[in-house]
Every structure is written in structure tokens, then in C-alpha cells.
Amino acid sequence: MEFIYGLVNLYRQPKGCAATIGNFDGVHLGHRLVLEQLKETAERFNLISTVLIFEPQPMEYFNSKSSPSRLTRLREKLQQFGNYNIDRVVCLKFNQELANLSALDFVDNILLKGLSAQKIIVGDDFRFARKREGNYQYLLEISQEKKFEVFKTGSYVEDGERVSSTLIREALAEGDVTSANHYLGRPYTISGRVVHGDKRGKKLGFPTINIKLHRNLSPVSGIFAGYVHGIDGKSLDAVVYIGSRPVYKGGRVLLEAHILEFDEDIYGRHIQVELIDKLRNDEHITSEKVLIEQIKKDIDETKKCLKKYSVSNK
């Protein structure tokens, strides 16, 4: 899969493409319908399958402090797009110039001149350009004049719910990891590079690995049973903590994972942390002694949870 950042590089791509546009936050089951239709359309017409995304996401640009928590950072999105065998991902920096483009200018300058889009696939709630004036109906009305085809993908409905990034955020915020994973079509995963922490876990007898969240706001917090991937090709059982460590009066939200029966130096390694089930909330614990006892309980619960999960997914 090719990754292109910025209009300068985008304009060097002359071959026609089938394109879709959006945030794709979470790359969930609803997005899967769009991506599968994109790939099928590209193959049918011998075009390059192309996903157009923006960084920051438009909501983050307009409301940096009140925008919804992000499910997936850019690198995580790219990993998921790769799973769908997408040919090319184009990422544009979202700024005031891009925000001011009219729907017509966006079509002419970005989709046609930039991407050389011949087929455009969009979701049923798709909006774009200044004041969100562009949508599927607008694309359909100008498609004949502009010489492209537009296709609309319907919503993905599961258990009577329209699957969306908002629905998944709500499930994670409520601690319902099982439902969130169901709507994602895979376990919710946070990835990052292992960095140095304050070594408190090791002093307590439970060494942890630490990764930065790279998000303004975490969509999830608490203690979880999960897996760590990216170490010697193994899937390692882990107790995962996401929070601000109130016992130490912390302020910044971080992710720590205690990998069961593991104590190796993996600083600098890029890993993926899967959340399988939530064990408890990030509660205030009065002392390190109480914390140690609670960690022991969390380890026991994690073993039971992952054993049950493993059996049910055989």
C-alpha cells in the first residue's frame, strides 16, 4: 500500500482511481462496507483504490478541546487499510484553506485534478467541503457534467444499531469492550512505541511496559484483560491499565501493561495492545500495599478472562 502526504505529491499521480473520502476513525464494520465496495469497484474498472483522509480530523481542527476522543491514530488507520488491500492512502493536512473550499472547488481541485478520480464511493451520511455543503446528492448531480461516477454505500446495522465511530466511543466509555469489539469487527487496539516510565511497577514486583497514547483524549480508561503483540511474533497475556494513576496523583493519561510471566527489555519496540474485556474502573487506591493486593487480583481475573476468551474463539 502506498501512502502519500500532501497535495504536492498527490498531483504526481496521473493514473485514474476509484476513491472514497472520510475520517475512518476506528475503521469499523460500517467502514468495511465502503472499503470493500471501493476495492471491488477499483478492480472492476482497473483503477487504483484510493482512500482520502485528513490530519487533523476536521472535528479536531474546528474544536480541538471539545472534539470526540479519537479511536485510531493515523498509523493505526494505515494498518487497518492495509488489511483491506487498499492500493493507496492520501492524507491531506486539514487547515483553513482546505476548510474554505466550496463543494465544487473540492471536487475540481482535490478529487478530479488531484486524485484523477473516475469512480467515487461514499457512505450514506457523507458530507464534505465548506459548511458541509457537499454530499452524495451533490456529487450525483454534477457527476455527468464532470465525467465521473458516484456510488453510495448503505449503513451497516448490527442488532438494530447503526454502526458508527460514535456508537463505539459510547460503548468504550461505558466499559462495554465486548460490544465495541463486536462493532469494530476485531479487538480494540492501541499501538505505540515502548517508552521509559518511572519504574514504579518494577519496584512493586509487577514490571510494566509504557506507551504514549498520542491522543488529546482517550476513549477508554480503566483496567483490562488483553494481549500484547509485536514481541517475537507472540500474543502475550497482559493486564492493561489506561488512566492517570490517581494513587500517585498523576495528571497525564497513559497506557501501562503488565505482561504475565515476562520481564524483558523491549524499550523502543513498536507494539499493539488489544483490549478484550474490562476488569474494573480506575479507582482511587489509598496505598501501595492495597495497590499490590489489587494487582494480584487483576492478574487472576485476567487469566480467567483470557482463558474463557481463548476457548470461545477456537
XYZ file of C-alpha atoms in Angstrom:
314
model
C 0.000 0.000 0.000
C 1.278 3.441 -0.954
C 0.968 6.352 1.472
C 1.017 9.903 0.110
C 1.008 13.005 2.306
C 0.114 16.385 0.835
C -1.126 17.856 -2.408
C 2.353 18.302 -3.887
C 2.920 14.567 -4.002
C -0.702 13.869 -4.878
C -0.504 15.844 -8.120
C 2.218 13.500 -9.374
C -0.260 10.624 -9.603
C -1.759 10.729 -13.125
C -3.466 7.322 -13.268
C -7.211 7.270 -12.653
C -8.565 5.941 -9.393
C -11.632 4.831 -7.508
C -11.752 6.966 -4.373
C -13.513 7.271 -1.057
C -13.246 10.084 1.478
C -13.724 10.265 5.224
C -12.311 10.160 8.744
C -12.479 6.357 9.049
C -11.949 6.685 12.789
C -11.806 3.138 14.129
C -12.063 1.546 10.656
C -15.107 -0.374 11.899
C -17.678 -2.687 10.278
C -19.507 0.248 8.716
C -16.280 1.412 7.098
C -15.674 -2.146 5.928
C -18.679 -1.899 3.579
C -17.236 1.238 1.993
C -13.729 -0.212 1.673
C -14.972 -3.481 0.186
C -17.063 -1.606 -2.382
C -14.080 0.631 -3.137
C -11.829 -2.361 -3.760
C -14.425 -4.160 -5.874
C -15.069 -1.050 -7.993
C -11.349 -0.414 -8.500
C -10.750 -3.980 -9.640
C -13.774 -3.985 -11.944
C -12.631 -0.841 -13.774
C -8.856 -1.409 -13.468
C -8.343 1.646 -11.274
C -6.238 2.442 -8.204
C -8.227 2.023 -4.985
C -7.643 5.239 -3.031
C -8.703 6.389 0.437
C -8.572 10.134 1.145
C -8.257 11.132 4.813
C -7.307 14.272 6.739
C -4.985 15.127 9.628
C -6.043 16.516 11.948
C -9.568 15.217 11.557
C -11.897 18.146 10.721
C -13.675 17.987 14.106
C -10.289 18.206 15.841
C -9.349 21.234 13.751
C -12.537 23.175 14.462
C -12.931 22.116 18.118
C -9.597 20.911 19.434
C -10.711 20.974 23.081
C -14.218 19.544 22.688
C -13.766 17.151 19.762
C -14.653 13.493 20.410
C -11.938 11.139 21.612
C -10.107 9.532 18.727
C -10.377 5.769 18.320
C -7.411 5.367 15.995
C -4.356 7.472 15.294
C -3.003 7.753 11.751
C -0.597 4.816 11.973
C -3.369 2.543 13.269
C -5.663 3.568 10.413
C -2.974 2.740 7.878
C -2.507 -0.695 9.424
C -6.215 -1.399 9.042
C -6.373 -0.084 5.462
C -3.552 -2.472 4.655
C -5.716 -5.361 5.864
C -8.228 -4.470 3.133
C -5.514 -4.437 0.420
C -6.134 -0.792 -0.427
C -3.684 0.418 -3.091
C -3.188 3.982 -1.905
C -3.969 6.253 1.038
C -3.737 10.005 0.528
C -3.600 12.191 3.628
C -4.134 15.950 3.404
C -3.347 18.402 6.153
C -6.657 19.883 7.229
C -6.272 23.635 7.579
C -8.255 26.818 6.961
C -7.510 26.785 3.235
C -8.983 23.313 2.882
C -11.884 24.164 5.195
C -12.804 27.155 2.992
C -13.090 25.152 -0.232
C -16.560 25.084 -1.730
C -18.005 21.731 -2.713
C -17.303 22.496 -6.385
C -13.705 23.552 -5.704
C -13.158 20.421 -3.622
C -14.410 18.230 -6.460
C -12.432 20.071 -9.142
C -9.139 20.606 -7.299
C -8.926 17.608 -4.969
C -10.960 14.746 -6.424
C -10.552 15.351 -10.162
C -7.345 17.335 -10.702
C -5.596 15.894 -7.661
C -6.707 12.279 -7.442
C -7.884 11.815 -11.037
C -10.928 10.126 -9.536
C -13.190 8.363 -12.029
C -15.364 6.499 -9.512
C -16.263 7.923 -6.095
C -17.683 5.776 -3.291
C -19.196 7.439 -0.218
C -21.174 6.440 2.861
C -24.809 7.410 3.236
C -24.005 10.105 5.833
C -21.061 11.590 3.919
C -20.613 15.393 3.992
C -17.717 17.494 2.720
C -16.407 20.981 1.900
C -17.258 24.391 3.369
C -20.170 24.299 5.824
C -20.563 20.601 4.932
C -22.436 21.670 1.802
C -21.357 18.678 -0.286
C -22.966 15.229 -0.056
C -23.854 12.216 -2.174
C -26.754 14.005 -3.863
C -24.500 16.903 -4.865
C -21.915 14.528 -6.341
C -24.648 12.712 -8.223
C -25.994 15.972 -9.724
C -22.628 17.074 -11.122
C -21.230 13.635 -11.976
C -22.372 13.582 -15.600
C -21.001 17.043 -16.336
C -17.709 16.302 -14.578
C -17.422 12.823 -16.094
C -17.217 10.631 -13.013
C -19.499 8.064 -11.391
C -20.608 8.141 -7.781
C -21.780 5.190 -5.670
C -23.409 5.255 -2.225
C -22.823 2.601 0.436
C -25.620 1.991 2.929
C -25.268 1.868 6.701
C -24.118 -1.265 8.477
C -26.744 -2.241 11.053
C -25.998 -4.731 13.821
C -28.545 -5.702 16.498
C -30.718 -2.807 15.389
C -27.872 -0.296 15.814
C -26.256 1.696 13.034
C -22.551 1.004 13.496
C -20.587 4.233 13.774
C -17.498 5.660 15.465
C -19.816 7.422 17.928
C -21.508 4.145 18.889
C -18.127 2.533 19.538
C -16.894 5.505 21.607
C -20.025 5.257 23.739
C -19.512 1.529 24.285
C -15.870 2.033 25.295
C -16.764 4.928 27.615
C -19.290 2.671 29.344
C -16.703 -0.090 29.710
C -18.538 -2.357 27.285
C -15.449 -3.581 25.462
C -17.273 -6.659 24.160
C -19.799 -4.565 22.219
C -17.132 -2.152 20.988
C -15.053 -5.059 19.673
C -18.149 -6.550 18.057
C -18.886 -3.329 16.167
C -15.234 -2.926 15.197
C -15.072 -6.488 13.894
C -11.881 -7.043 15.900
C -10.483 -6.277 19.373
C -9.956 -2.593 20.082
C -6.229 -1.964 19.719
C -3.894 0.808 20.820
C -0.413 0.817 19.335
C 2.764 2.713 20.099
C 6.435 2.570 20.873
C 7.556 1.358 24.300
C 8.987 4.271 26.280
C 10.638 4.611 29.676
C 8.333 5.086 32.649
C 9.086 5.820 36.289
C 9.816 2.121 37.085
C 7.222 2.047 39.903
C 5.703 -1.182 38.591
C 9.015 -2.993 38.749
C 9.615 -1.791 42.296
C 6.229 -3.209 43.263
C 7.119 -6.560 41.697
C 4.965 -6.104 38.583
C 7.086 -4.616 35.750
C 5.131 -2.780 33.101
C 5.679 -1.516 29.597
C 4.544 2.019 28.789
C 3.323 3.559 25.553
C 2.118 7.071 24.813
C -1.481 7.330 23.665
C -0.888 10.077 21.040
C -4.442 11.323 21.566
C -5.817 14.532 23.042
C -8.412 12.434 24.866
C -8.547 8.694 25.473
C -11.825 6.977 24.505
C -11.308 4.381 27.229
C -9.987 4.160 30.773
C -9.675 1.530 33.467
C -8.048 -1.857 33.904
C -8.432 -4.506 31.199
C -7.557 -8.054 30.267
C -5.785 -8.059 26.938
C -2.959 -9.142 24.701
C 0.299 -7.526 23.648
C 1.541 -8.151 20.088
C 4.783 -7.190 18.400
C 7.267 -9.130 20.514
C 8.855 -12.086 18.720
C 5.626 -12.776 16.838
C 3.855 -13.848 20.016
C 0.485 -12.993 21.551
C 1.233 -12.259 25.209
C -1.335 -12.162 28.023
C -1.403 -8.844 29.854
C -3.166 -6.712 32.440
C -3.626 -3.325 30.778
C -4.022 -0.068 32.657
C -5.217 3.162 30.998
C -5.516 6.169 33.274
C -3.702 8.865 35.232
C -2.591 6.760 38.246
C -4.503 8.585 40.996
C -2.633 6.694 43.719
C 0.439 8.703 42.633
C -1.567 11.885 41.912
C -0.814 11.657 38.210
C -2.302 14.006 35.658
C -1.437 12.697 32.194
C -3.369 9.676 30.900
C -1.085 6.839 29.829
C -1.149 3.144 28.988
C 0.769 0.625 31.075
C 0.689 -3.117 30.516
C 1.956 -5.831 32.824
C 2.748 -8.800 30.588
C 2.235 -12.007 32.534
C 5.372 -14.063 33.131
C 7.515 -11.674 31.104
C 10.363 -9.353 32.091
C 12.499 -8.415 29.094
C 13.910 -5.088 27.928
C 11.819 -4.022 24.930
C 12.273 -0.248 25.013
C 11.841 1.278 21.573
C 9.817 -1.660 20.247
C 6.560 -0.812 18.464
C 3.757 -2.915 19.930
C -0.001 -3.380 19.697
C -2.184 -3.735 22.786
C -5.565 -5.459 22.334
C -8.330 -4.920 24.883
C -10.509 -7.993 25.398
C -12.589 -7.161 28.478
C -12.760 -4.544 31.214
C -11.952 -5.699 34.749
C -12.698 -2.537 36.725
C -12.614 1.259 36.756
C -9.532 3.324 37.553
C -10.423 3.734 41.215
C -8.539 5.699 43.820
C -6.366 3.349 45.888
C -5.087 4.639 49.214
C -1.659 2.997 49.404
C 0.909 0.890 47.566
C 0.120 -2.054 49.847
C -3.522 -2.018 48.808
C -2.427 -1.496 45.193
C -0.240 -4.628 45.258
C -3.121 -6.741 46.526
C -5.413 -5.310 43.853
C -2.878 -6.022 41.088
C -2.711 -9.660 42.218
C -6.492 -9.861 41.919
C -6.344 -8.212 38.469
C -3.816 -10.813 37.308
C -6.039 -13.667 38.475
C -9.072 -12.128 36.760
C -7.075 -11.563 33.566
C -6.024 -15.215 33.424
C -9.643 -16.356 33.836
C -10.927 -13.846 31.286
C -8.369 -14.667 28.593
C -8.781 -18.409 29.091
C -12.523 -18.039 28.587
C -11.964 -15.799 25.541
C -9.478 -18.248 24.036
C -11.884 -21.170 24.417
C -14.828 -19.244 22.928
C -12.782 -18.190 19.869
C -11.361 -21.586 18.944
